């Protein structure tokens, strides 16, 4: 099913993001976690892609197993950094050969492992160029990334939104956002995007928060920690179980706020674990 056909109803569309584990055992375990999440009737499972192709083989194994063993729709992420047109085409042709209809098109960042990064092969400098290339050469429907708290390399939200608009004009039909903890930031982003004429669904990215370590990682991704969240979790910094409980409760309240505003969907960052995601979705009665 194409992405544009998924977001047409009144019910918020649930989707999950996973990453390809490094080992076969890890992939088996992931399938087990996704089986538990099937109860929430996800519209699709997006599978991340290591920039430069570091995870290409394992991403494909995960994609196939999601289809064959779980009967769910996978959406591959794809990053073009360090790839020439030939290698991009060869990957997307494999994707289309599997019968997949959608892709999340990204620029990516240079990988730390230089074996996988060939800057001399870079043909595209921004995701908008990849979107145009995919539009011209495939039948895939294309989602792109959005950053309610501004991409770290952008000078301002307005500049970032101008470039987001370039991705939509090049042919993308869905925006999936970076995680955030303050709904006001997301609402402002959607409103500003609309003013620019961006009318595609903007799907909020949700992180089920369970540890202080995740807070640190989220900050590295560019997420700001609102004062309300700091106050909420501060008493539990040294009590992992209580932190987990409080973190999930915060995200339940956050998601309730998003649902009240009638967001088109929820894209949950699972980190390959079903439990925290299930706690959030049960907490909002989904
Ligand atoms: P772009 O849209 O190209 O934007 C990158 C920067 O360039 C922005 O600051 C933008 O404002 C600026 N820019 C764009 N066009 C222009 C222009 N014409 N002139 C000047 N500046 C411009 N990474 C992975 O490696 N693998 C994944 O699977 C993955 N999945 C992700 C999923 C989601 C939902 C999100 C939000 C991010 C994901 N990322 C992933 C991270 C992403 O690859 C990085 O954030 C990367 O730095 C930017 O990719 P992009 O596609 O957003 O780039």
Short mmCIF file of C-alpha atoms and ligand atoms in Angstrom, two decimals:
data_model
loop_
_atom_site.label_atom_id
_atom_site.label_comp_id
_atom_site.label_asym_id
_atom_site.label_seq_id
_atom_site.Cartn_x
_atom_site.Cartn_y
_atom_site.Cartn_z
CA UNK A 1 0.00 0.00 0.00
CA UNK A 2 1.24 3.48 -0.81
CA UNK A 3 1.81 5.99 1.97
CA UNK A 4 -0.78 8.41 0.64
CA UNK A 5 -3.42 5.68 0.94
CA UNK A 6 -2.56 5.07 4.59
CA UNK A 7 -3.31 8.52 5.98
CA UNK A 8 -6.81 9.00 4.63
CA UNK A 9 -8.99 7.81 7.55
CA UNK A 10 -9.98 9.48 10.81
CA UNK A 11 -7.99 7.12 13.02
CA UNK A 12 -4.36 8.06 13.73
CA UNK A 13 -2.02 5.77 11.83
CA UNK A 14 0.42 3.90 14.09
CA UNK A 15 3.89 3.07 12.78
CA UNK A 16 7.14 1.89 14.33
CA UNK A 17 10.81 2.42 13.58
CA UNK A 18 13.42 -0.31 14.08
CA UNK A 19 17.11 -0.62 13.29
CA UNK A 20 18.80 -3.70 11.79
CA UNK A 21 20.56 -5.67 14.55
CA UNK A 22 24.18 -6.73 13.99
CA UNK A 23 23.65 -10.48 14.43
CA UNK A 24 21.18 -13.15 13.29
CA UNK A 25 20.19 -13.72 16.93
CA UNK A 26 19.50 -10.01 17.24
CA UNK A 27 17.28 -10.15 14.17
CA UNK A 28 15.40 -13.17 15.61
CA UNK A 29 14.89 -11.22 18.83
CA UNK A 30 13.64 -8.19 16.89
CA UNK A 31 11.05 -10.34 15.11
CA UNK A 32 9.85 -11.48 18.55
CA UNK A 33 9.51 -7.86 19.73
CA UNK A 34 7.63 -6.88 16.57
CA UNK A 35 5.26 -9.83 17.03
CA UNK A 36 4.32 -8.31 20.40
CA UNK A 37 3.74 -4.93 18.74
CA UNK A 38 1.49 -6.38 16.03
CA UNK A 39 -1.40 -6.15 18.46
CA UNK A 40 -1.37 -2.36 17.88
CA UNK A 41 -2.06 -2.91 14.17
CA UNK A 42 0.83 -0.84 12.80
CA UNK A 43 0.40 0.46 9.25
CA UNK A 44 4.11 -0.03 8.62
CA UNK A 45 7.49 -0.66 10.20
CA UNK A 46 10.27 1.64 9.03
CA UNK A 47 13.78 0.15 8.95
CA UNK A 48 16.78 2.42 9.36
CA UNK A 49 19.76 2.41 7.01
CA UNK A 50 23.36 3.01 8.03
CA UNK A 51 24.71 6.02 6.16
CA UNK A 52 27.07 4.94 3.40
CA UNK A 53 25.34 1.55 3.23
CA UNK A 54 26.85 0.19 6.45
CA UNK A 55 23.70 -1.82 7.20
CA UNK A 56 22.42 -2.42 3.67
CA UNK A 57 22.52 -6.24 3.79
CA UNK A 58 21.02 -6.46 7.27
CA UNK A 59 18.39 -3.81 6.49
CA UNK A 60 17.27 -6.00 3.58
CA UNK A 61 17.13 -9.16 5.74
CA UNK A 62 15.00 -7.33 8.32
CA UNK A 63 12.76 -5.92 5.58
CA UNK A 64 12.16 -9.36 4.06
CA UNK A 65 11.48 -11.00 7.43
CA UNK A 66 8.99 -8.27 8.40
CA UNK A 67 7.09 -9.06 5.20
CA UNK A 68 7.39 -12.84 5.19
CA UNK A 69 7.11 -13.70 8.88
CA UNK A 70 4.95 -10.91 10.24
CA UNK A 71 2.88 -9.98 7.19
CA UNK A 72 3.57 -6.31 7.91
CA UNK A 73 4.61 -3.54 5.53
CA UNK A 74 8.23 -2.43 5.89
CA UNK A 75 9.37 0.99 4.73
CA UNK A 76 13.11 1.17 4.09
CA UNK A 77 15.04 4.27 5.04
CA UNK A 78 17.72 5.14 2.50
CA UNK A 79 20.60 7.61 2.77
CA UNK A 80 22.39 8.86 -0.33
CA UNK A 81 25.57 10.26 1.23
CA UNK A 82 28.66 8.70 -0.37
CA UNK A 83 26.61 6.86 -3.02
CA UNK A 84 26.67 7.31 -6.75
CA UNK A 85 23.60 7.08 -8.97
CA UNK A 86 24.36 3.50 -9.97
CA UNK A 87 24.48 2.17 -6.41
CA UNK A 88 21.38 4.16 -5.44
CA UNK A 89 19.49 2.69 -8.40
CA UNK A 90 20.66 -0.83 -7.65
CA UNK A 91 19.35 -0.61 -4.05
CA UNK A 92 16.00 0.91 -4.98
CA UNK A 93 15.50 -1.65 -7.73
CA UNK A 94 15.93 -4.40 -5.11
CA UNK A 95 13.34 -2.61 -2.96
CA UNK A 96 10.90 -2.38 -5.84
CA UNK A 97 11.62 -6.00 -6.77
CA UNK A 98 10.40 -7.00 -3.30
CA UNK A 99 7.10 -5.35 -4.09
CA UNK A 100 7.65 -2.39 -1.77
CA UNK A 101 5.90 0.85 -2.66
CA UNK A 102 7.48 3.38 -0.30
CA UNK A 103 10.83 4.69 0.88
CA UNK A 104 12.09 7.25 3.42
CA UNK A 105 14.63 9.30 1.46
CA UNK A 106 17.43 10.88 3.45
CA UNK A 107 20.72 12.56 2.86
CA UNK A 108 22.34 11.02 5.95
CA UNK A 109 25.56 12.02 7.66
CA UNK A 110 29.09 10.85 6.82
CA UNK A 111 29.59 7.54 8.67
CA UNK A 112 32.45 7.32 11.16
CA UNK A 113 33.62 4.07 9.53
CA UNK A 114 35.52 5.34 6.49
CA UNK A 115 35.39 1.90 4.78
CA UNK A 116 31.80 2.70 4.03
CA UNK A 117 32.18 6.35 3.09
CA UNK A 118 33.28 7.39 -0.35
CA UNK A 119 32.87 11.18 -0.49
CA UNK A 120 34.19 11.17 -4.06
CA UNK A 121 31.05 9.25 -5.05
CA UNK A 122 28.69 11.88 -3.62
CA UNK A 123 26.33 12.92 -6.36
CA UNK A 124 23.67 14.47 -4.17
CA UNK A 125 24.33 17.02 -1.47
CA UNK A 126 20.81 17.23 -0.09
CA UNK A 127 17.85 14.91 0.29
CA UNK A 128 15.77 17.04 -2.11
CA UNK A 129 18.07 15.95 -4.95
CA UNK A 130 17.62 12.29 -3.96
CA UNK A 131 13.84 12.76 -3.89
CA UNK A 132 13.88 14.21 -7.42
CA UNK A 133 16.08 11.34 -8.62
CA UNK A 134 13.81 8.69 -7.05
CA UNK A 135 10.74 10.39 -8.47
CA UNK A 136 12.25 10.32 -11.97
CA UNK A 137 13.55 6.77 -11.81
CA UNK A 138 11.16 4.73 -9.65
CA UNK A 139 7.48 4.37 -8.84
CA UNK A 140 8.15 4.57 -5.10
CA UNK A 141 6.20 6.94 -2.93
CA UNK A 142 8.59 9.04 -0.90
CA UNK A 143 8.67 10.17 2.72
CA UNK A 144 11.26 12.61 4.06
CA UNK A 145 12.60 13.72 7.44
CA UNK A 146 11.53 16.90 9.24
CA UNK A 147 13.03 18.63 12.26
CA UNK A 148 10.59 20.55 14.48
CA UNK A 149 13.55 21.72 16.60
CA UNK A 150 15.60 22.60 13.48
CA UNK A 151 18.21 20.37 11.83
CA UNK A 152 21.60 20.91 13.54
CA UNK A 153 23.17 22.24 10.32
CA UNK A 154 20.39 24.71 9.49
CA UNK A 155 20.82 28.38 10.41
CA UNK A 156 17.18 28.84 11.37
CA UNK A 157 13.78 27.16 11.40
CA UNK A 158 12.68 29.29 8.44
CA UNK A 159 15.70 28.22 6.38
CA UNK A 160 15.18 24.57 7.33
CA UNK A 161 11.50 24.78 6.37
CA UNK A 162 12.41 26.29 3.00
CA UNK A 163 14.57 23.23 2.37
CA UNK A 164 11.82 20.94 3.65
CA UNK A 165 9.55 22.52 1.07
CA UNK A 166 12.12 21.75 -1.63
CA UNK A 167 11.81 18.06 -0.73
CA UNK A 168 8.02 18.24 -1.04
CA UNK A 169 8.21 20.14 -4.33
CA UNK A 170 10.62 17.47 -5.61
CA UNK A 171 7.90 14.88 -5.00
CA UNK A 172 7.83 13.70 -1.36
CA UNK A 173 4.37 13.04 0.03
CA UNK A 174 4.96 12.55 3.76
CA UNK A 175 7.13 14.05 6.50
CA UNK A 176 8.31 12.03 9.48
CA UNK A 177 9.71 14.14 12.27
CA UNK A 178 12.67 13.87 14.56
CA UNK A 179 11.68 13.09 18.14
CA UNK A 180 10.62 15.96 20.40
CA UNK A 181 9.23 16.29 23.92
CA UNK A 182 7.37 19.58 23.63
CA UNK A 183 4.21 19.41 21.55
CA UNK A 184 4.16 23.20 21.14
CA UNK A 185 7.32 22.89 19.05
CA UNK A 186 5.63 20.38 16.74
CA UNK A 187 2.43 22.43 16.42
CA UNK A 188 4.45 25.52 15.52
CA UNK A 189 6.39 23.52 12.92
CA UNK A 190 3.23 22.18 11.28
CA UNK A 191 1.64 25.61 11.23
CA UNK A 192 4.70 27.24 9.65
CA UNK A 193 4.95 24.42 7.11
CA UNK A 194 1.29 24.95 6.16
CA UNK A 195 1.93 28.66 5.66
CA UNK A 196 4.61 27.71 3.12
CA UNK A 197 2.03 25.60 1.28
CA UNK A 198 3.20 22.23 2.62
CA UNK A 199 0.04 20.15 2.79
CA UNK A 200 1.36 16.63 3.24
CA UNK A 201 0.95 14.78 6.57
CA UNK A 202 3.62 15.63 9.16
CA UNK A 203 3.92 12.57 11.37
CA UNK A 204 5.26 13.22 14.87
CA UNK A 205 8.19 11.04 15.95
CA UNK A 206 7.70 9.77 19.49
CA UNK A 207 10.35 8.38 21.81
CA UNK A 208 9.05 6.29 24.71
CA UNK A 209 11.33 7.72 27.36
CA UNK A 210 12.70 5.20 29.83
CA UNK A 211 16.18 6.27 31.00
CA UNK A 212 18.46 9.21 31.73
CA UNK A 213 20.77 7.86 29.00
CA UNK A 214 17.98 8.37 26.45
CA UNK A 215 17.69 12.00 27.51
CA UNK A 216 21.37 12.46 26.71
CA UNK A 217 20.97 10.72 23.33
CA UNK A 218 17.89 12.82 22.54
CA UNK A 219 19.82 16.03 23.21
CA UNK A 220 22.50 14.77 20.79
CA UNK A 221 19.72 14.35 18.17
CA UNK A 222 18.81 18.00 18.65
CA UNK A 223 15.81 17.55 20.97
CA UNK A 224 15.37 20.14 23.70
CA UNK A 225 14.29 19.07 27.15
CA UNK A 226 11.41 21.32 28.22
CA UNK A 227 11.37 22.57 31.83
CA UNK A 228 8.22 20.51 32.46
CA UNK A 229 10.07 17.29 31.58
CA UNK A 230 13.12 18.21 33.69
CA UNK A 231 10.90 18.82 36.71
CA UNK A 232 8.97 15.61 35.98
CA UNK A 233 11.97 13.28 35.90
CA UNK A 234 14.45 15.07 38.17
CA UNK A 235 13.48 13.19 41.38
CA UNK A 236 14.20 9.84 39.67
CA UNK A 237 17.69 10.44 38.23
CA UNK A 238 19.16 7.71 40.44
CA UNK A 239 16.19 5.33 40.48
CA UNK A 240 16.03 3.56 37.09
CA UNK A 241 12.66 1.84 37.65
CA UNK A 242 10.95 4.99 38.90
CA UNK A 243 12.57 6.94 36.03
CA UNK A 244 11.15 4.46 33.52
CA UNK A 245 7.65 4.78 35.01
CA UNK A 246 7.80 8.59 35.10
CA UNK A 247 9.27 8.80 31.58
CA UNK A 248 6.50 6.65 30.12
CA UNK A 249 3.85 8.65 31.98
CA UNK A 250 5.30 11.89 30.53
CA UNK A 251 5.16 10.48 27.00
CA UNK A 252 1.61 9.18 27.56
CA UNK A 253 0.56 12.74 28.43
CA UNK A 254 2.47 14.05 25.40
CA UNK A 255 0.77 11.58 23.06
CA UNK A 256 -2.65 12.36 24.57
CA UNK A 257 -2.01 16.01 23.67
CA UNK A 258 -1.10 15.07 20.10
CA UNK A 259 -4.16 12.85 19.70
CA UNK A 260 -6.40 15.60 21.04
CA UNK A 261 -5.01 17.84 18.28
CA UNK A 262 -5.92 15.12 15.76
CA UNK A 263 -2.44 14.34 14.43
CA UNK A 264 -2.53 12.12 11.32
CA UNK A 265 -0.37 9.44 12.90
CA UNK A 266 2.23 8.50 15.49
CA UNK A 267 5.64 7.17 14.50
CA UNK A 268 7.24 5.48 17.52
CA UNK A 269 10.96 5.03 17.86
CA UNK A 270 11.13 1.51 19.31
CA UNK A 271 14.88 0.95 19.67
CA UNK A 272 13.87 -2.65 18.92
CA UNK A 273 12.05 -3.06 22.25
CA UNK A 274 8.33 -3.68 22.48
CA UNK A 275 7.75 -3.05 26.17
CA UNK A 276 8.07 0.73 26.46
CA UNK A 277 6.17 1.29 23.19
CA UNK A 278 3.36 -0.99 24.44
CA UNK A 279 3.23 0.90 27.73
CA UNK A 280 2.77 4.21 25.90
CA UNK A 281 0.12 2.90 23.50
CA UNK A 282 -1.80 1.13 26.26
CA UNK A 283 -1.52 4.32 28.33
CA UNK A 284 -3.37 6.25 25.63
CA UNK A 285 -5.80 3.36 25.06
CA UNK A 286 -4.69 2.58 21.50
P1 LIG B 1 18.40 17.21 4.14
O1 LIG B 1 16.93 17.33 4.00
O2 LIG B 1 19.22 17.26 2.91
O3 LIG B 1 18.85 18.39 5.14
C1 LIG B 1 20.15 18.41 5.71
C2 LIG B 1 20.55 19.83 6.05
O4 LIG B 1 20.83 20.56 4.86
C3 LIG B 1 19.46 20.64 6.77
O5 LIG B 1 20.09 21.48 7.69
C4 LIG B 1 18.81 21.44 5.66
O6 LIG B 1 18.21 22.64 6.12
C5 LIG B 1 20.02 21.72 4.77
N1 LIG B 1 19.71 21.91 3.34
C6 LIG B 1 18.86 21.17 2.60
N2 LIG B 1 18.85 21.61 1.31
C7 LIG B 1 19.71 22.64 1.27
C8 LIG B 1 20.16 23.52 0.24
N3 LIG B 1 19.70 23.42 -1.02
N4 LIG B 1 21.06 24.47 0.53
C9 LIG B 1 21.55 24.59 1.80
N5 LIG B 1 21.16 23.79 2.84
C10 LIG B 1 20.28 22.83 2.55
N6 LIG B 1 20.11 8.78 9.32
C11 LIG B 1 20.65 7.61 8.90
O7 LIG B 1 21.85 7.54 8.68
N7 LIG B 1 19.87 6.49 8.69
C12 LIG B 1 18.53 6.51 8.90
O8 LIG B 1 17.85 5.50 8.71
C13 LIG B 1 17.93 7.74 9.36
N8 LIG B 1 16.60 7.81 9.57
C14 LIG B 1 16.04 9.00 9.98
C15 LIG B 1 14.65 9.07 10.17
C16 LIG B 1 14.06 10.27 10.58
C17 LIG B 1 12.54 10.30 10.76
C18 LIG B 1 14.86 11.41 10.83
C19 LIG B 1 14.22 12.68 11.31
C20 LIG B 1 16.23 11.35 10.64
C21 LIG B 1 16.84 10.16 10.20
N9 LIG B 1 18.23 10.07 9.97
C22 LIG B 1 18.78 8.87 9.56
C23 LIG B 1 19.11 11.22 10.24
C24 LIG B 1 19.42 12.05 8.96
O9 LIG B 1 20.11 11.26 8.02
C25 LIG B 1 20.29 13.24 9.37
O10 LIG B 1 19.55 14.11 10.20
C26 LIG B 1 20.95 14.04 8.24
O11 LIG B 1 21.85 14.96 8.81
C27 LIG B 1 19.98 14.85 7.39
O12 LIG B 1 19.28 14.09 6.51
P2 LIG B 1 18.04 14.78 5.72
O13 LIG B 1 17.52 13.78 4.78
O14 LIG B 1 17.10 15.38 6.68
O15 LIG B 1 18.85 15.92 4.92
#
